[in-house]
Amino acid sequence: MSNSAGSMAFFSQIQGGIQQLKQKTTEFAEQAAPSIGASLNSLKEAPKFMENAFKSGLNKVKLDSLGKVLNVPSLGRCQSPIDIVPVITTFGEHLQNAHFEVAYERNGEFKAANDGNSVWLLRDGNASELAISFIPEEQYHLDAVNFHWATEPMNGSEHTIGGVGYAGEMHLIHRNTRFATMAEALKQPNGVIAIAVFLNESHDDNAAFAPFIDILPSIHYKGSECKLCSFDFQEFFPPAEKTKEFWLYEGSETVEPFRETINWIVIRAAMPISSSQLDKLRAVRAGCYDEETSDKLAMKPLREIQPANSRTVLSSFRSVAGAPDLGFRQ
């Protein structure tokens, strides 16, 4: 009997412990349920939030915040450079036979500079130096020229055509004279036009680039500058017969902070530049003069190709494959 009584007491203790454990578990579940439910509801709402956000069009502050949460550098959908695929561009009849009236001032306060990412020619002033036939109401001033290159004859351009690149690319960056500064112009959708000119490697020196190439030793290192009182920028603009065929699209700067307010005109014809001239560009350093590794830091003035994201790329000519005309006429 004593053994039976002891067993009964033992089982009673176990049952009491189980009952107490059940009660504590129930209390914990009741307390935790609201927070768990809220978390689950927030997860359910996440896809709806994303969908509504993109449908309504998030402003830049919200996009930047969302980008930080998702750990992506940019959510902009109009970034440059892009790969232009001629067979899927859209012929713009109003661009056909377009002409550019160019009158760059030769004398002024100019500067050559190396910022570690590219080499630049910078210009002051506000004179009307560029007029374009298909936007006759606007006038533009050439504010800057920069250059892009790499190590091989077909990997040095930022834009590519059907996946094929060139030895280099020159950007002629124009500010709408309605705006007093480039900073102000970059805030406007019609503030900046950048004309991209491909550079094709050749055997003979191009005399148009010779004055600029001669300046390079003065801006060999990052942070170096060279003042110029006179420079013939007119030589950089392709001749009229070479500017009949081009592509036009809305994009961004190809240098930080990649603002999406650049109207790009990409000239189809390339300008020649000799292997010797390219080698002198390739010798420019990305490091400062007093850095121990400055002579080892080759400049890499290229940004990777960005997604087109269904943007319309207009062409001033019909492609060989006969891309459809979608009605982009005056």
mmCIF file of C-alpha atoms in Angstrom:
data_model
loop_
_atom_site.group_PDB
_atom_site.id
_atom_site.type_symbol
_atom_site.label_atom_id
_atom_site.label_comp_id
_atom_site.label_asym_id
_atom_site.label_seq_id
_atom_site.Cartn_x
_atom_site.Cartn_y
_atom_site.Cartn_z
ATOM 1 C CA MET A 1 0.000 0.000 0.000
ATOM 2 C CA SER A 2 2.791 2.400 0.828
ATOM 3 C CA ASN A 3 4.357 1.839 -2.610
ATOM 4 C CA SER A 4 0.991 2.431 -4.314
ATOM 5 C CA ALA A 5 0.404 5.618 -2.337
ATOM 6 C CA GLY A 6 3.891 6.872 -3.256
ATOM 7 C CA SER A 7 3.267 6.226 -6.945
ATOM 8 C CA MET A 8 -0.047 8.069 -6.837
ATOM 9 C CA ALA A 9 1.604 11.072 -5.186
ATOM 10 C CA PHE A 10 4.364 11.067 -7.825
ATOM 11 C CA PHE A 11 1.865 11.013 -10.719
ATOM 12 C CA SER A 12 -0.143 13.784 -9.064
ATOM 13 C CA GLN A 13 2.973 15.961 -8.988
ATOM 14 C CA ILE A 14 3.617 15.281 -12.678
ATOM 15 C CA GLN A 15 0.010 16.134 -13.599
ATOM 16 C CA GLY A 16 0.220 19.330 -11.570
ATOM 17 C CA GLY A 17 3.450 20.314 -13.343
ATOM 18 C CA ILE A 18 1.932 19.622 -16.761
ATOM 19 C CA GLN A 19 -1.145 21.680 -15.900
ATOM 20 C CA GLN A 20 1.051 24.569 -14.728
ATOM 21 C CA LEU A 21 3.120 24.367 -17.932
ATOM 22 C CA LYS A 22 -0.056 24.445 -20.057
ATOM 23 C CA GLN A 23 -1.281 27.511 -18.202
ATOM 24 C CA LYS A 24 2.020 29.380 -18.689
ATOM 25 C CA THR A 25 2.101 28.414 -22.374
ATOM 26 C CA THR A 26 -1.437 29.732 -22.850
ATOM 27 C CA GLU A 27 -0.591 33.007 -21.101
ATOM 28 C CA PHE A 28 2.547 33.473 -23.235
ATOM 29 C CA ALA A 29 0.628 32.807 -26.456
ATOM 30 C CA GLU A 30 -2.061 35.301 -25.497
ATOM 31 C CA GLN A 31 0.564 37.960 -24.755
ATOM 32 C CA ALA A 32 2.680 37.297 -27.857
ATOM 33 C CA ALA A 33 -0.153 36.846 -30.340
ATOM 34 C CA PRO A 34 -0.783 40.558 -31.017
ATOM 35 C CA SER A 35 2.867 41.307 -31.846
ATOM 36 C CA ILE A 36 3.210 38.161 -33.959
ATOM 37 C CA GLY A 37 -0.021 38.997 -35.735
ATOM 38 C CA ALA A 38 1.142 42.544 -36.405
ATOM 39 C CA SER A 39 4.401 41.268 -37.857
ATOM 40 C CA LEU A 40 2.570 38.808 -40.084
ATOM 41 C CA ASN A 41 0.171 41.515 -41.221
ATOM 42 C CA SER A 42 3.071 43.839 -42.057
ATOM 43 C CA LEU A 43 4.632 41.089 -44.151
ATOM 44 C CA LYS A 44 1.330 40.585 -45.945
ATOM 45 C CA GLU A 45 1.142 44.313 -46.654
ATOM 46 C CA ALA A 46 4.710 44.578 -48.013
ATOM 47 C CA PRO A 47 3.912 43.533 -51.612
ATOM 48 C CA LYS A 48 0.909 45.877 -51.632
ATOM 49 C CA PHE A 49 3.109 48.722 -50.357
ATOM 50 C CA MET A 50 5.669 48.128 -53.105
ATOM 51 C CA GLU A 51 2.979 47.941 -55.780
ATOM 52 C CA ASN A 52 1.230 51.107 -54.609
ATOM 53 C CA ALA A 53 4.543 52.915 -54.240
ATOM 54 C CA PHE A 54 5.602 52.309 -57.809
ATOM 55 C CA LYS A 55 2.109 52.936 -59.180
ATOM 56 C CA SER A 56 1.822 56.280 -57.457
ATOM 57 C CA GLY A 57 5.432 57.258 -58.159
ATOM 58 C CA LEU A 58 7.632 57.649 -55.116
ATOM 59 C CA ASN A 59 9.459 60.907 -54.737
ATOM 60 C CA LYS A 60 13.253 60.844 -54.585
ATOM 61 C CA VAL A 61 13.409 60.965 -50.785
ATOM 62 C CA LYS A 62 11.227 57.868 -50.505
ATOM 63 C CA LEU A 63 13.172 56.133 -53.254
ATOM 64 C CA ASP A 64 16.445 56.837 -51.491
ATOM 65 C CA SER A 65 15.044 55.517 -48.207
ATOM 66 C CA LEU A 66 13.699 52.401 -49.880
ATOM 67 C CA GLY A 67 17.025 51.928 -51.629
ATOM 68 C CA LYS A 68 18.840 51.969 -48.291
ATOM 69 C CA VAL A 69 16.412 49.399 -46.841
ATOM 70 C CA LEU A 70 16.869 47.102 -49.826
ATOM 71 C CA ASN A 71 20.639 47.773 -49.924
ATOM 72 C CA VAL A 72 20.727 48.852 -53.569
ATOM 73 C CA PRO A 73 22.693 51.886 -54.798
ATOM 74 C CA SER A 74 19.958 53.432 -56.920
ATOM 75 C CA LEU A 75 16.358 52.840 -57.897
ATOM 76 C CA GLY A 76 16.476 55.284 -60.796
ATOM 77 C CA ARG A 77 15.099 53.826 -64.004
ATOM 78 C CA CYS A 78 16.669 56.344 -66.397
ATOM 79 C CA GLN A 79 20.367 55.758 -65.809
ATOM 80 C CA SER A 80 23.174 56.109 -68.346
ATOM 81 C CA PRO A 81 25.037 54.859 -70.276
ATOM 82 C CA ILE A 82 22.964 52.286 -72.144
ATOM 83 C CA ASP A 83 23.424 49.808 -74.946
ATOM 84 C CA ILE A 84 21.570 51.170 -77.979
ATOM 85 C CA VAL A 85 20.057 48.406 -80.100
ATOM 86 C CA PRO A 86 19.318 50.029 -83.482
ATOM 87 C CA VAL A 87 16.612 47.567 -84.566
ATOM 88 C CA ILE A 88 14.412 48.448 -81.589
ATOM 89 C CA THR A 89 14.853 52.211 -81.698
ATOM 90 C CA THR A 90 12.004 54.425 -82.860
ATOM 91 C CA PHE A 91 12.348 56.620 -85.919
ATOM 92 C CA GLY A 92 11.512 60.243 -85.140
ATOM 93 C CA GLU A 93 10.544 61.994 -88.344
ATOM 94 C CA HIS A 94 11.088 65.395 -86.715
ATOM 95 C CA LEU A 95 14.746 64.427 -86.173
ATOM 96 C CA GLN A 96 15.376 63.638 -89.821
ATOM 97 C CA ASN A 97 17.690 66.169 -91.481
ATOM 98 C CA ALA A 98 18.283 67.862 -88.127
ATOM 99 C CA HIS A 99 21.126 70.329 -88.006
ATOM 100 C CA PHE A 100 23.253 71.811 -85.249
ATOM 101 C CA GLU A 101 24.440 75.412 -85.280
ATOM 102 C CA VAL A 102 27.667 75.523 -83.279
ATOM 103 C CA ALA A 103 29.686 78.621 -82.379
ATOM 104 C CA TYR A 104 31.938 77.766 -79.433
ATOM 105 C CA GLU A 105 33.940 80.730 -78.192
ATOM 106 C CA ARG A 106 37.662 80.234 -78.597
ATOM 107 C CA ASN A 107 38.853 82.682 -75.935
ATOM 108 C CA GLY A 108 37.783 82.794 -72.313
ATOM 109 C CA GLU A 109 38.406 81.391 -68.843
ATOM 110 C CA PHE A 110 38.907 77.682 -69.430
ATOM 111 C CA LYS A 111 40.448 74.974 -67.294
ATOM 112 C CA ALA A 112 41.731 71.431 -67.779
ATOM 113 C CA ALA A 113 41.364 69.193 -64.724
ATOM 114 C CA ASN A 114 41.894 65.651 -63.463
ATOM 115 C CA ASP A 115 39.372 64.641 -60.775
ATOM 116 C CA GLY A 116 40.604 61.058 -60.461
ATOM 117 C CA ASN A 117 37.656 59.685 -62.427
ATOM 118 C CA SER A 118 38.129 61.421 -65.763
ATOM 119 C CA VAL A 119 39.864 64.342 -67.422
ATOM 120 C CA TRP A 120 37.834 67.472 -68.078
ATOM 121 C CA LEU A 121 37.851 70.720 -69.971
ATOM 122 C CA LEU A 122 35.723 73.239 -68.057
ATOM 123 C CA ARG A 123 34.380 76.517 -69.421
ATOM 124 C CA ASP A 124 32.826 79.628 -67.892
ATOM 125 C CA GLY A 125 30.398 81.963 -69.631
ATOM 126 C CA ASN A 126 26.773 82.029 -70.704
ATOM 127 C CA ALA A 127 26.935 82.767 -74.421
ATOM 128 C CA SER A 128 24.525 80.932 -76.715
ATOM 129 C CA GLU A 129 26.834 78.521 -78.518
ATOM 130 C CA LEU A 130 24.582 75.686 -79.668
ATOM 131 C CA ALA A 131 21.194 75.742 -81.398
ATOM 132 C CA ILE A 132 19.406 72.561 -82.472
ATOM 133 C CA SER A 133 16.798 72.547 -85.230
ATOM 134 C CA PHE A 134 14.276 70.270 -83.498
ATOM 135 C CA ILE A 135 14.243 72.389 -80.300
ATOM 136 C CA PRO A 136 14.470 75.900 -81.793
ATOM 137 C CA GLU A 137 13.184 77.630 -78.663
ATOM 138 C CA GLU A 138 16.271 76.664 -76.622
ATOM 139 C CA GLN A 139 19.905 77.827 -76.693
ATOM 140 C CA TYR A 140 22.829 76.052 -75.048
ATOM 141 C CA HIS A 141 26.293 76.858 -73.733
ATOM 142 C CA LEU A 142 29.136 74.330 -73.694
ATOM 143 C CA ASP A 143 30.048 74.030 -70.005
ATOM 144 C CA ALA A 144 32.289 70.969 -70.020
ATOM 145 C CA VAL A 145 33.966 68.285 -72.093
ATOM 146 C CA ASN A 146 35.120 64.985 -70.643
ATOM 147 C CA PHE A 147 36.721 61.870 -72.032
ATOM 148 C CA HIS A 148 36.313 58.138 -71.481
ATOM 149 C CA TRP A 149 38.623 55.324 -72.562
ATOM 150 C CA ALA A 150 39.972 51.895 -71.599
ATOM 151 C CA THR A 151 42.722 49.529 -72.660
ATOM 152 C CA GLU A 152 41.423 48.045 -75.909
ATOM 153 C CA PRO A 153 40.049 49.351 -79.241
ATOM 154 C CA MET A 154 36.469 48.249 -78.458
ATOM 155 C CA ASN A 155 36.038 48.574 -74.692
ATOM 156 C CA GLY A 156 36.611 52.272 -74.056
ATOM 157 C CA SER A 157 33.214 53.828 -74.781
ATOM 158 C CA GLU A 158 30.490 54.190 -72.176
ATOM 159 C CA HIS A 159 27.605 53.763 -74.615
ATOM 160 C CA THR A 160 27.617 50.733 -76.874
ATOM 161 C CA ILE A 161 25.754 50.004 -80.104
ATOM 162 C CA GLY A 162 24.245 46.539 -80.251
ATOM 163 C CA GLY A 163 26.733 45.416 -77.618
ATOM 164 C CA VAL A 164 29.738 46.773 -79.530
ATOM 165 C CA GLY A 165 31.920 49.501 -78.064
ATOM 166 C CA TYR A 166 34.612 51.875 -79.314
ATOM 167 C CA ALA A 167 38.093 52.842 -78.168
ATOM 168 C CA GLY A 168 36.767 55.919 -76.386
ATOM 169 C CA GLU A 169 33.956 58.404 -75.994
ATOM 170 C CA MET A 170 33.862 62.183 -75.659
ATOM 171 C CA HIS A 171 30.997 64.040 -73.972
ATOM 172 C CA LEU A 172 30.149 67.623 -74.907
ATOM 173 C CA ILE A 173 27.986 68.776 -71.997
ATOM 174 C CA HIS A 174 25.748 71.773 -72.694
ATOM 175 C CA ARG A 175 23.719 73.899 -70.282
ATOM 176 C CA ASN A 176 20.477 75.569 -71.292
ATOM 177 C CA THR A 177 21.177 79.324 -71.126
ATOM 178 C CA ARG A 178 17.832 79.838 -69.354
ATOM 179 C CA PHE A 179 19.671 78.653 -66.232
ATOM 180 C CA ALA A 180 22.603 80.540 -64.745
ATOM 181 C CA THR A 181 24.561 77.529 -63.471
ATOM 182 C CA MET A 182 24.958 73.856 -64.270
ATOM 183 C CA ALA A 183 23.734 73.011 -60.759
ATOM 184 C CA GLU A 184 20.478 74.816 -61.487
ATOM 185 C CA ALA A 185 20.181 73.327 -64.979
ATOM 186 C CA LEU A 186 20.592 69.789 -63.630
ATOM 187 C CA LYS A 187 17.378 70.230 -61.648
ATOM 188 C CA GLN A 188 15.360 70.836 -64.824
ATOM 189 C CA PRO A 189 14.166 68.310 -67.435
ATOM 190 C CA ASN A 190 15.290 70.599 -70.277
ATOM 191 C CA GLY A 191 18.395 71.917 -68.546
ATOM 192 C CA VAL A 192 21.208 69.813 -69.993
ATOM 193 C CA ILE A 193 22.027 68.217 -73.335
ATOM 194 C CA ALA A 194 25.057 65.936 -73.556
ATOM 195 C CA ILE A 195 26.365 65.016 -76.989
ATOM 196 C CA ALA A 196 28.280 61.735 -77.025
ATOM 197 C CA VAL A 197 30.895 61.254 -79.742
ATOM 198 C CA PHE A 198 32.533 57.858 -80.194
ATOM 199 C CA LEU A 199 36.308 57.698 -80.665
ATOM 200 C CA ASN A 200 37.627 55.108 -83.099
ATOM 201 C CA GLU A 201 41.269 54.016 -82.781
ATOM 202 C CA SER A 202 43.342 54.724 -85.890
ATOM 203 C CA HIS A 203 46.978 54.907 -86.985
ATOM 204 C CA ASP A 204 47.244 58.642 -87.653
ATOM 205 C CA ASP A 205 46.997 61.408 -85.068
ATOM 206 C CA ASN A 206 43.829 63.491 -85.152
ATOM 207 C CA ALA A 207 44.874 67.152 -85.250
ATOM 208 C CA ALA A 208 41.608 68.135 -83.521
ATOM 209 C CA PHE A 209 42.744 66.365 -80.341
ATOM 210 C CA ALA A 210 46.414 67.395 -80.475
ATOM 211 C CA PRO A 211 46.067 70.571 -78.310
ATOM 212 C CA PHE A 212 44.233 68.610 -75.623
ATOM 213 C CA ILE A 213 46.695 65.705 -75.697
ATOM 214 C CA ASP A 214 49.525 68.223 -75.259
ATOM 215 C CA ILE A 215 47.902 69.435 -72.006
ATOM 216 C CA LEU A 216 47.761 65.969 -70.403
ATOM 217 C CA PRO A 217 51.225 66.117 -68.748
ATOM 218 C CA SER A 218 49.969 69.145 -66.778
ATOM 219 C CA ILE A 219 47.018 67.158 -65.378
ATOM 220 C CA HIS A 220 48.739 63.796 -65.036
ATOM 221 C CA TYR A 221 47.692 63.296 -61.394
ATOM 222 C CA LYS A 222 44.380 63.548 -59.567
ATOM 223 C CA GLY A 223 43.663 67.053 -58.306
ATOM 224 C CA SER A 224 45.874 68.787 -60.864
ATOM 225 C CA GLU A 225 44.523 71.663 -62.963
ATOM 226 C CA CYS A 226 45.732 73.804 -65.816
ATOM 227 C CA LYS A 227 44.277 77.192 -66.785
ATOM 228 C CA LEU A 228 43.702 77.987 -70.445
ATOM 229 C CA CYS A 229 43.044 81.357 -72.049
ATOM 230 C CA SER A 230 42.363 80.008 -75.514
ATOM 231 C CA PHE A 231 41.206 76.673 -76.896
ATOM 232 C CA ASP A 232 39.499 75.707 -80.153
ATOM 233 C CA PHE A 233 36.543 73.641 -78.912
ATOM 234 C CA GLN A 234 34.935 73.895 -82.344
ATOM 235 C CA GLU A 235 37.285 71.149 -83.526
ATOM 236 C CA PHE A 236 35.626 68.697 -81.136
ATOM 237 C CA PHE A 237 32.226 68.953 -82.805
ATOM 238 C CA PRO A 238 31.800 66.528 -85.718
ATOM 239 C CA PRO A 239 31.274 68.028 -89.195
ATOM 240 C CA ALA A 240 27.696 68.530 -90.379
ATOM 241 C CA GLU A 241 27.644 65.467 -92.630
ATOM 242 C CA LYS A 242 28.563 63.301 -89.612
ATOM 243 C CA THR A 243 25.756 64.567 -87.378
ATOM 244 C CA LYS A 244 22.785 63.626 -89.564
ATOM 245 C CA GLU A 245 22.430 60.244 -87.904
ATOM 246 C CA PHE A 246 22.102 60.069 -84.128
ATOM 247 C CA TRP A 247 20.059 58.629 -81.285
ATOM 248 C CA LEU A 248 18.199 60.628 -78.642
ATOM 249 C CA TYR A 249 17.089 59.416 -75.212
ATOM 250 C CA GLU A 250 16.516 60.591 -71.628
ATOM 251 C CA GLY A 251 19.147 59.484 -69.155
ATOM 252 C CA SER A 252 21.502 60.470 -66.375
ATOM 253 C CA GLU A 253 24.994 61.660 -65.639
ATOM 254 C CA THR A 254 27.557 58.881 -65.968
ATOM 255 C CA VAL A 255 29.433 60.243 -62.948
ATOM 256 C CA GLU A 256 28.170 60.632 -59.400
ATOM 257 C CA PRO A 257 25.562 61.577 -58.286
ATOM 258 C CA PHE A 258 23.982 60.195 -61.513
ATOM 259 C CA ARG A 259 21.152 62.737 -61.694
ATOM 260 C CA GLU A 260 18.490 61.715 -64.210
ATOM 261 C CA THR A 261 18.075 65.020 -66.018
ATOM 262 C CA ILE A 262 20.356 64.560 -69.028
ATOM 263 C CA ASN A 263 19.045 64.547 -72.586
ATOM 264 C CA TRP A 264 21.522 62.422 -74.524
ATOM 265 C CA ILE A 265 22.331 62.791 -78.209
ATOM 266 C CA VAL A 266 24.579 59.925 -79.295
ATOM 267 C CA ILE A 267 26.201 60.562 -82.671
ATOM 268 C CA ARG A 268 26.348 57.459 -84.841
ATOM 269 C CA ALA A 269 29.576 58.377 -86.680
ATOM 270 C CA ALA A 270 32.850 58.085 -84.762
ATOM 271 C CA MET A 271 35.822 60.457 -84.766
ATOM 272 C CA PRO A 272 39.294 58.981 -85.253
ATOM 273 C CA ILE A 273 41.940 59.132 -82.539
ATOM 274 C CA SER A 274 45.358 57.559 -82.941
ATOM 275 C CA SER A 275 46.793 54.731 -80.857
ATOM 276 C CA SER A 276 49.532 57.114 -79.741
ATOM 277 C CA GLN A 277 46.995 59.691 -78.545
ATOM 278 C CA LEU A 278 45.024 57.005 -76.716
ATOM 279 C CA ASP A 279 48.183 55.756 -75.012
ATOM 280 C CA LYS A 280 48.754 59.249 -73.621
ATOM 281 C CA LEU A 281 45.214 59.261 -72.222
ATOM 282 C CA ARG A 282 45.787 55.815 -70.720
ATOM 283 C CA ALA A 283 48.906 57.114 -68.988
ATOM 284 C CA VAL A 284 46.902 59.604 -66.891
ATOM 285 C CA ARG A 285 46.783 58.569 -63.230
ATOM 286 C CA ALA A 286 43.833 58.331 -60.846
ATOM 287 C CA GLY A 287 45.959 58.985 -57.751
ATOM 288 C CA CYS A 288 47.379 62.205 -56.335
ATOM 289 C CA TYR A 289 51.007 63.207 -56.858
ATOM 290 C CA ASP A 290 52.003 62.576 -53.220
ATOM 291 C CA GLU A 291 50.349 59.161 -52.928
ATOM 292 C CA GLU A 292 52.793 56.244 -52.766
ATOM 293 C CA THR A 293 50.743 54.222 -55.223
ATOM 294 C CA SER A 294 49.783 57.117 -57.502
ATOM 295 C CA ASP A 295 51.870 55.818 -60.407
ATOM 296 C CA LYS A 296 50.126 52.457 -60.157
ATOM 297 C CA LEU A 297 46.551 53.760 -60.123
ATOM 298 C CA ALA A 298 45.438 53.737 -63.728
ATOM 299 C CA MET A 299 42.357 55.826 -64.383
ATOM 300 C CA LYS A 300 39.183 53.895 -65.223
ATOM 301 C CA PRO A 301 36.805 56.538 -66.556
ATOM 302 C CA LEU A 302 33.935 54.202 -67.425
ATOM 303 C CA ARG A 303 30.573 53.416 -65.908
ATOM 304 C CA GLU A 304 28.986 50.045 -66.618
ATOM 305 C CA ILE A 305 26.038 49.756 -69.003
ATOM 306 C CA GLN A 306 22.700 50.468 -67.297
ATOM 307 C CA PRO A 307 19.322 48.814 -68.025
ATOM 308 C CA ALA A 308 17.238 50.616 -70.644
ATOM 309 C CA ASN A 309 14.059 49.821 -68.662
ATOM 310 C CA SER A 310 11.737 50.124 -71.673
ATOM 311 C CA ARG A 311 12.838 53.686 -72.408
ATOM 312 C CA THR A 312 12.151 55.002 -75.884
ATOM 313 C CA VAL A 313 15.314 55.647 -77.875
ATOM 314 C CA LEU A 314 14.596 57.858 -80.875
ATOM 315 C CA SER A 315 16.709 57.768 -84.013
ATOM 316 C CA SER A 316 17.082 60.386 -86.718
ATOM 317 C CA PHE A 317 17.214 57.664 -89.360
ATOM 318 C CA ARG A 318 15.425 54.438 -90.152
ATOM 319 C CA SER A 319 17.344 51.353 -89.101
ATOM 320 C CA VAL A 320 18.311 48.715 -91.640
ATOM 321 C CA ALA A 321 15.804 46.335 -90.099
ATOM 322 C CA GLY A 322 13.029 48.884 -90.528
ATOM 323 C CA ALA A 323 11.943 49.473 -86.948
ATOM 324 C CA PRO A 324 8.330 50.691 -86.841
ATOM 325 C CA ASP A 325 7.532 54.388 -86.731
ATOM 326 C CA LEU A 326 5.479 54.837 -83.556
ATOM 327 C CA GLY A 327 4.351 58.336 -84.425
ATOM 328 C CA PHE A 328 6.970 60.519 -82.749
ATOM 329 C CA ARG A 329 6.507 63.430 -85.134
ATOM 330 C CA GLN A 330 6.224 67.167 -84.723
#
